[in-house]
Amino acid sequence: MPDDARDAAEEESAFSHPPVDPDATAAYGDHPDQVVDFYAPRGGEESAPLVVVLHGGAWRAPYDRRHITPFADFLARRGFAVANVEYRRGGTIPAQGGTGPVAGRWPETFDDVAAALDAMPALVREALPGADVRRTVVTGHSAGGQLALWAAARHLLPTDAPWYLERPAPLRGVVALAPIADFTIAEKLDVCSGASLQLLGGSTKFEERQPYADPALLLPTGIATTLVQGRTDTVVPQAVAESYADAAAKAGEVVGLTLLEEVGHFPLIDPTADACAVVAEEIAQLAW
């Protein structure tokens, strides 16, 4: 099957599952998108690692956290406590060039991810008292993979960044799924129709803002990191993940890169796909 046809079939499968309602929802701000859905571990564990999920969708408004709720539920059934984060994405106006809704909001997308992670311990105490925040792993798919890597690198941001942390975030690790992890390569490959360029405000702002947002420029994090990537992914090609791993190596950090044969973009979050079980195992290796 051609890669494009495989990706289409895999996307259809991943989006075929009905959304799964959370056990609790909490707000971390006043905007309607500043909320976190919580899923308790399905085995009734008294203490479980916390997995923070950041959904993808090219940072564009039509894609919200609901599409990844079957994946969140899958992780909860594997014994994790799960926090599925919503955040502000691009507006509904078309991007320049007519490629659909604009990707991301600057700085609101980053404001929200930083605020959600900073508020997480307090939110978890109320919503999921059995979750062990000392064993927190952040995972994200596609654009959410970029945000997951970024969340673990805030101590490497320029010190004038509003999201800068003086010390590394208290995370067990990051598992980034087909992440848009290197903006320079992503733009060369026109990943998601120039989404990373739009996220940073267009060509006039891209270079200025890239050091504040591009995971490939925020290394080494000192936090255990694994990338999971399908070899036949045509949405975010393998070259993007490999470029990030290469940048990490040059910075003196070993980043895991799990490449899955005959797998495209969407099986990584599809509970019925074998690739999703691989993702859960990668998370477990960092969490337990």
Short mmCIF file of C-alpha atoms in Angstrom, two decimals:
data_model
loop_
_atom_site.label_atom_id
_atom_site.label_comp_id
_atom_site.label_asym_id
_atom_site.label_seq_id
_atom_site.Cartn_x
_atom_site.Cartn_y
_atom_site.Cartn_z
CA MET A 1 0.00 0.00 0.00
CA PRO A 2 1.41 3.46 -0.87
CA ASP A 3 2.41 5.51 2.16
CA ASP A 4 -0.23 8.20 1.54
CA ALA A 5 -2.99 5.59 1.34
CA ARG A 6 -1.68 3.88 4.47
CA ASP A 7 -1.64 7.16 6.36
CA ALA A 8 -5.23 7.87 5.31
CA ALA A 9 -6.38 4.45 6.48
CA GLU A 10 -4.48 4.81 9.74
CA GLU A 11 -5.96 8.27 10.35
CA GLU A 12 -9.46 6.93 9.72
CA SER A 13 -8.89 4.16 12.26
CA ALA A 14 -7.45 6.48 14.92
CA PHE A 15 -10.37 8.90 14.58
CA SER A 16 -13.02 6.18 14.48
CA HIS A 17 -13.12 5.66 18.24
CA PRO A 18 -15.79 7.56 20.19
CA PRO A 19 -14.48 10.19 22.62
CA VAL A 20 -14.08 8.97 26.19
CA ASP A 21 -15.39 11.27 28.91
CA PRO A 22 -12.96 12.02 31.74
CA ASP A 23 -13.41 11.23 35.41
CA ALA A 24 -12.81 14.87 36.32
CA THR A 25 -12.01 18.20 34.67
CA ALA A 26 -10.21 21.16 36.21
CA ALA A 27 -9.38 24.65 34.99
CA TYR A 28 -5.91 26.17 35.14
CA GLY A 29 -7.06 29.57 33.84
CA ASP A 30 -10.09 31.62 32.85
CA HIS A 31 -10.15 30.87 29.12
CA PRO A 32 -12.44 27.99 28.03
CA ASP A 33 -9.44 26.17 26.55
CA GLN A 34 -7.46 26.34 29.79
CA VAL A 35 -8.67 23.02 31.17
CA VAL A 36 -7.31 19.55 31.95
CA ASP A 37 -9.26 16.30 31.76
CA PHE A 38 -8.27 13.63 34.25
CA TYR A 39 -8.54 9.86 33.90
CA ALA A 40 -8.08 7.64 36.94
CA PRO A 41 -6.15 4.39 36.54
CA ARG A 42 -8.73 1.76 35.68
CA GLY A 43 -7.30 -0.86 38.03
CA GLY A 44 -8.07 1.24 41.08
CA GLU A 45 -4.40 1.63 42.00
CA GLU A 46 -3.74 3.55 45.20
CA SER A 47 -0.67 5.13 43.63
CA ALA A 48 0.04 5.45 39.92
CA PRO A 49 2.46 7.40 37.75
CA LEU A 50 1.03 10.50 36.13
CA VAL A 51 1.10 10.81 32.35
CA VAL A 52 0.48 14.31 31.01
CA VAL A 53 -0.88 14.16 27.45
CA LEU A 54 -0.50 17.04 24.98
CA HIS A 55 -2.57 16.49 21.85
CA GLY A 56 -1.51 17.27 18.30
CA GLY A 57 -3.29 18.78 15.33
CA ALA A 58 -0.67 21.24 14.08
CA TRP A 59 -1.58 23.70 16.85
CA ARG A 60 -4.75 24.44 14.83
CA ALA A 61 -8.18 25.18 16.29
CA PRO A 62 -10.18 22.35 14.67
CA TYR A 63 -8.14 19.74 16.57
CA ASP A 64 -8.87 19.72 20.28
CA ARG A 65 -8.21 17.28 23.11
CA ARG A 66 -11.29 15.17 22.37
CA HIS A 67 -9.60 13.28 19.51
CA ILE A 68 -6.93 11.92 21.84
CA THR A 69 -9.29 10.84 24.66
CA PRO A 70 -9.34 7.19 23.48
CA PHE A 71 -5.53 7.22 23.86
CA ALA A 72 -5.84 8.79 27.33
CA ASP A 73 -8.31 6.08 28.29
CA PHE A 74 -5.97 3.42 26.86
CA LEU A 75 -3.19 4.66 29.15
CA ALA A 76 -5.58 4.71 32.14
CA ARG A 77 -6.45 1.08 31.39
CA ARG A 78 -2.71 0.36 31.48
CA GLY A 79 -2.57 1.57 35.07
CA PHE A 80 -1.54 5.20 34.61
CA ALA A 81 -3.20 8.31 35.98
CA VAL A 82 -3.68 10.59 32.99
CA ALA A 83 -4.00 14.35 32.56
CA ASN A 84 -5.18 15.39 29.07
CA VAL A 85 -4.32 19.07 28.60
CA GLU A 86 -6.21 21.52 26.43
CA TYR A 87 -4.52 24.73 25.32
CA ARG A 88 -5.20 27.68 23.05
CA ARG A 89 -4.52 26.97 19.41
CA GLY A 90 -4.71 29.01 16.22
CA GLY A 91 -7.75 31.07 15.37
CA THR A 92 -10.34 30.18 12.78
CA ILE A 93 -9.06 32.65 10.19
CA PRO A 94 -7.33 31.06 7.18
CA ALA A 95 -3.57 31.13 7.12
CA GLN A 96 -1.86 33.25 4.50
CA GLY A 97 -1.84 31.27 1.28
CA GLY A 98 -5.13 29.58 1.99
CA THR A 99 -3.80 26.43 3.70
CA GLY A 100 -6.58 26.28 6.27
CA PRO A 101 -6.76 27.68 9.80
CA VAL A 102 -3.63 29.32 11.11
CA ALA A 103 -1.41 27.22 13.38
CA GLY A 104 -0.99 28.24 17.00
CA ARG A 105 -1.11 31.51 18.87
CA TRP A 106 1.93 33.40 20.01
CA PRO A 107 2.44 33.56 22.93
CA GLU A 108 -0.82 32.00 24.19
CA THR A 109 -0.11 28.42 23.14
CA PHE A 110 3.11 28.44 25.16
CA ASP A 111 1.54 30.42 28.00
CA ASP A 112 -1.04 27.67 28.40
CA VAL A 113 1.29 24.69 28.31
CA ALA A 114 3.59 26.32 30.86
CA ALA A 115 0.66 27.29 33.11
CA ALA A 116 -0.91 23.83 32.90
CA LEU A 117 2.33 22.08 33.85
CA ASP A 118 3.01 24.53 36.67
CA ALA A 119 -0.52 24.06 38.05
CA MET A 120 -0.51 20.28 37.61
CA PRO A 121 0.57 19.21 41.12
CA ALA A 122 -2.18 21.24 42.76
CA LEU A 123 -4.79 20.14 40.19
CA VAL A 124 -3.84 16.49 40.62
CA ARG A 125 -4.14 16.64 44.40
CA GLU A 126 -7.79 17.65 43.97
CA ALA A 127 -8.78 15.60 40.93
CA LEU A 128 -6.66 12.44 41.17
CA PRO A 129 -5.33 12.00 44.70
CA GLY A 130 -3.93 8.58 43.77
CA ALA A 131 -1.62 10.03 41.12
CA ASP A 132 2.05 10.21 42.03
CA VAL A 133 3.33 13.49 40.61
CA ARG A 134 6.87 12.45 41.55
CA ARG A 135 6.59 9.97 38.68
CA THR A 136 5.37 12.30 35.94
CA VAL A 137 5.99 11.57 32.27
CA VAL A 138 4.92 14.03 29.59
CA THR A 139 3.85 12.64 26.24
CA GLY A 140 2.57 14.39 23.15
CA HIS A 141 1.72 13.56 19.57
CA SER A 142 2.89 15.54 16.53
CA ALA A 143 2.52 19.24 17.48
CA GLY A 144 1.89 18.00 21.01
CA GLY A 145 5.21 16.19 20.83
CA GLN A 146 6.89 19.53 20.21
CA LEU A 147 5.11 20.96 23.23
CA ALA A 148 6.14 17.99 25.38
CA LEU A 149 9.81 18.41 24.45
CA TRP A 150 9.53 22.15 25.01
CA ALA A 151 7.94 21.67 28.44
CA ALA A 152 10.98 19.66 29.50
CA ALA A 153 13.39 22.32 28.24
CA ARG A 154 12.09 25.49 29.86
CA HIS A 155 15.24 25.81 31.97
CA LEU A 156 17.16 26.22 28.70
CA LEU A 157 15.01 29.03 27.34
CA PRO A 158 16.46 32.52 27.04
CA THR A 159 16.19 34.02 30.51
CA ASP A 160 13.91 36.80 29.27
CA ALA A 161 11.28 34.23 28.27
CA PRO A 162 8.16 34.40 30.46
CA TRP A 163 8.19 30.58 30.63
CA TYR A 164 11.80 30.27 31.81
CA LEU A 165 12.48 28.01 34.80
CA GLU A 166 15.65 28.31 36.86
CA ARG A 167 15.92 24.53 37.22
CA PRO A 168 14.68 21.55 35.20
CA ALA A 169 11.04 20.61 35.55
CA PRO A 170 10.51 17.68 37.96
CA LEU A 171 9.76 15.08 35.29
CA ARG A 172 10.68 11.42 35.04
CA GLY A 173 10.83 11.79 31.30
CA VAL A 174 9.30 12.69 27.96
CA VAL A 175 7.93 10.35 25.29
CA ALA A 176 7.40 12.39 22.13
CA LEU A 177 5.33 10.72 19.40
CA ALA A 178 6.17 11.72 15.82
CA PRO A 179 7.04 15.17 17.19
CA ILE A 180 7.57 18.34 15.19
CA ALA A 181 10.88 18.47 17.00
CA ASP A 182 13.08 20.51 14.67
CA PHE A 183 11.50 23.59 13.13
CA THR A 184 14.21 24.17 10.56
CA ILE A 185 13.80 20.69 9.07
CA ALA A 186 10.01 20.86 9.44
CA GLU A 187 9.89 24.03 7.39
CA LYS A 188 12.19 22.62 4.71
CA LEU A 189 9.79 19.67 4.41
CA ASP A 190 6.68 21.88 4.66
CA VAL A 191 5.36 19.77 7.54
CA CYS A 192 1.63 20.38 8.08
CA SER A 193 1.62 23.15 5.47
CA GLY A 194 4.11 25.43 7.21
CA ALA A 195 2.60 25.01 10.67
CA SER A 196 5.75 25.81 12.65
CA LEU A 197 6.29 29.00 10.66
CA GLN A 198 2.71 30.05 11.42
CA LEU A 199 3.09 29.10 15.10
CA LEU A 200 5.93 31.59 15.47
CA GLY A 201 4.08 34.38 13.70
CA GLY A 202 5.26 34.06 10.12
CA SER A 203 8.50 34.63 8.26
CA THR A 204 9.18 38.03 9.82
CA LYS A 205 9.17 36.56 13.35
CA PHE A 206 10.42 33.00 12.77
CA GLU A 207 14.15 33.43 13.42
CA GLU A 208 13.57 35.83 16.32
CA ARG A 209 11.20 33.46 18.13
CA GLN A 210 12.76 30.13 17.18
CA PRO A 211 15.16 30.06 20.18
CA TYR A 212 12.10 30.34 22.45
CA ALA A 213 10.17 27.46 20.89
CA ASP A 214 12.22 25.03 18.79
CA PRO A 215 13.09 21.88 20.78
CA ALA A 216 16.14 21.21 18.60
CA LEU A 217 17.66 24.45 19.91
CA LEU A 218 16.90 23.63 23.56
CA LEU A 219 19.39 20.90 24.39
CA PRO A 220 20.63 19.09 26.41
CA THR A 221 17.65 18.94 28.77
CA GLY A 222 19.05 16.44 31.24
CA ILE A 223 15.62 14.76 31.30
CA ALA A 224 15.19 11.23 29.94
CA THR A 225 13.65 11.52 26.48
CA THR A 226 12.39 8.99 23.97
CA LEU A 227 11.01 9.66 20.51
CA VAL A 228 8.66 7.15 18.90
CA GLN A 229 8.36 7.48 15.14
CA GLY A 230 6.74 5.53 12.33
CA ARG A 231 9.06 4.93 9.40
CA THR A 232 6.28 5.44 6.85
CA ASP A 233 4.92 8.65 8.42
CA THR A 234 4.16 11.14 5.65
CA VAL A 235 2.66 13.77 7.98
CA VAL A 236 5.76 14.35 10.13
CA PRO A 237 8.52 12.42 8.35
CA GLN A 238 11.17 10.41 10.15
CA ALA A 239 13.82 12.98 9.18
CA VAL A 240 12.39 15.45 11.71
CA ALA A 241 12.84 13.11 14.68
CA GLU A 242 16.26 12.03 13.44
CA SER A 243 17.38 15.65 13.21
CA TYR A 244 16.36 16.25 16.83
CA ALA A 245 18.18 13.11 17.97
CA ASP A 246 21.28 14.23 16.06
CA ALA A 247 21.11 17.68 17.68
CA ALA A 248 20.85 16.04 21.10
CA ALA A 249 23.88 13.87 20.40
CA LYS A 250 25.89 16.92 19.36
CA ALA A 251 24.85 18.54 22.65
CA GLY A 252 26.14 15.51 24.54
CA GLU A 253 22.78 13.91 25.30
CA VAL A 254 21.52 10.47 24.33
CA VAL A 255 17.89 10.54 23.20
CA GLY A 256 16.05 7.30 22.54
CA LEU A 257 14.64 6.92 19.04
CA THR A 258 12.24 4.04 18.51
CA LEU A 259 11.49 3.58 14.80
CA LEU A 260 8.49 1.42 13.92
CA GLU A 261 8.36 -0.41 10.60
CA GLU A 262 5.26 -0.10 8.41
CA VAL A 263 3.79 2.51 10.77
CA GLY A 264 2.65 6.01 9.83
CA HIS A 265 1.55 9.00 11.88
CA PHE A 266 -1.65 7.98 13.63
CA PRO A 267 -1.21 4.42 14.98
CA LEU A 268 0.87 5.89 17.81
CA ILE A 269 -2.36 7.17 19.41
CA ASP A 270 -4.74 4.48 18.10
CA PRO A 271 -5.66 2.07 20.95
CA THR A 272 -6.30 -0.73 18.45
CA ALA A 273 -2.83 -0.48 16.87
CA ASP A 274 0.22 -2.42 17.98
CA ALA A 275 2.21 0.83 17.85
CA CYS A 276 0.11 2.23 20.68
CA ALA A 277 1.16 -0.65 22.94
CA VAL A 278 4.79 0.19 22.12
CA VAL A 279 4.12 3.78 23.20
CA ALA A 280 2.63 2.61 26.52
CA GLU A 281 5.70 0.45 27.15
CA GLU A 282 8.06 3.36 26.42
CA ILE A 283 6.12 5.48 28.93
CA ALA A 284 6.21 2.68 31.49
CA GLN A 285 9.97 2.34 31.19
CA LEU A 286 10.39 5.96 32.26
CA ALA A 287 7.55 6.09 34.80
CA TRP A 288 8.22 2.99 36.88
#
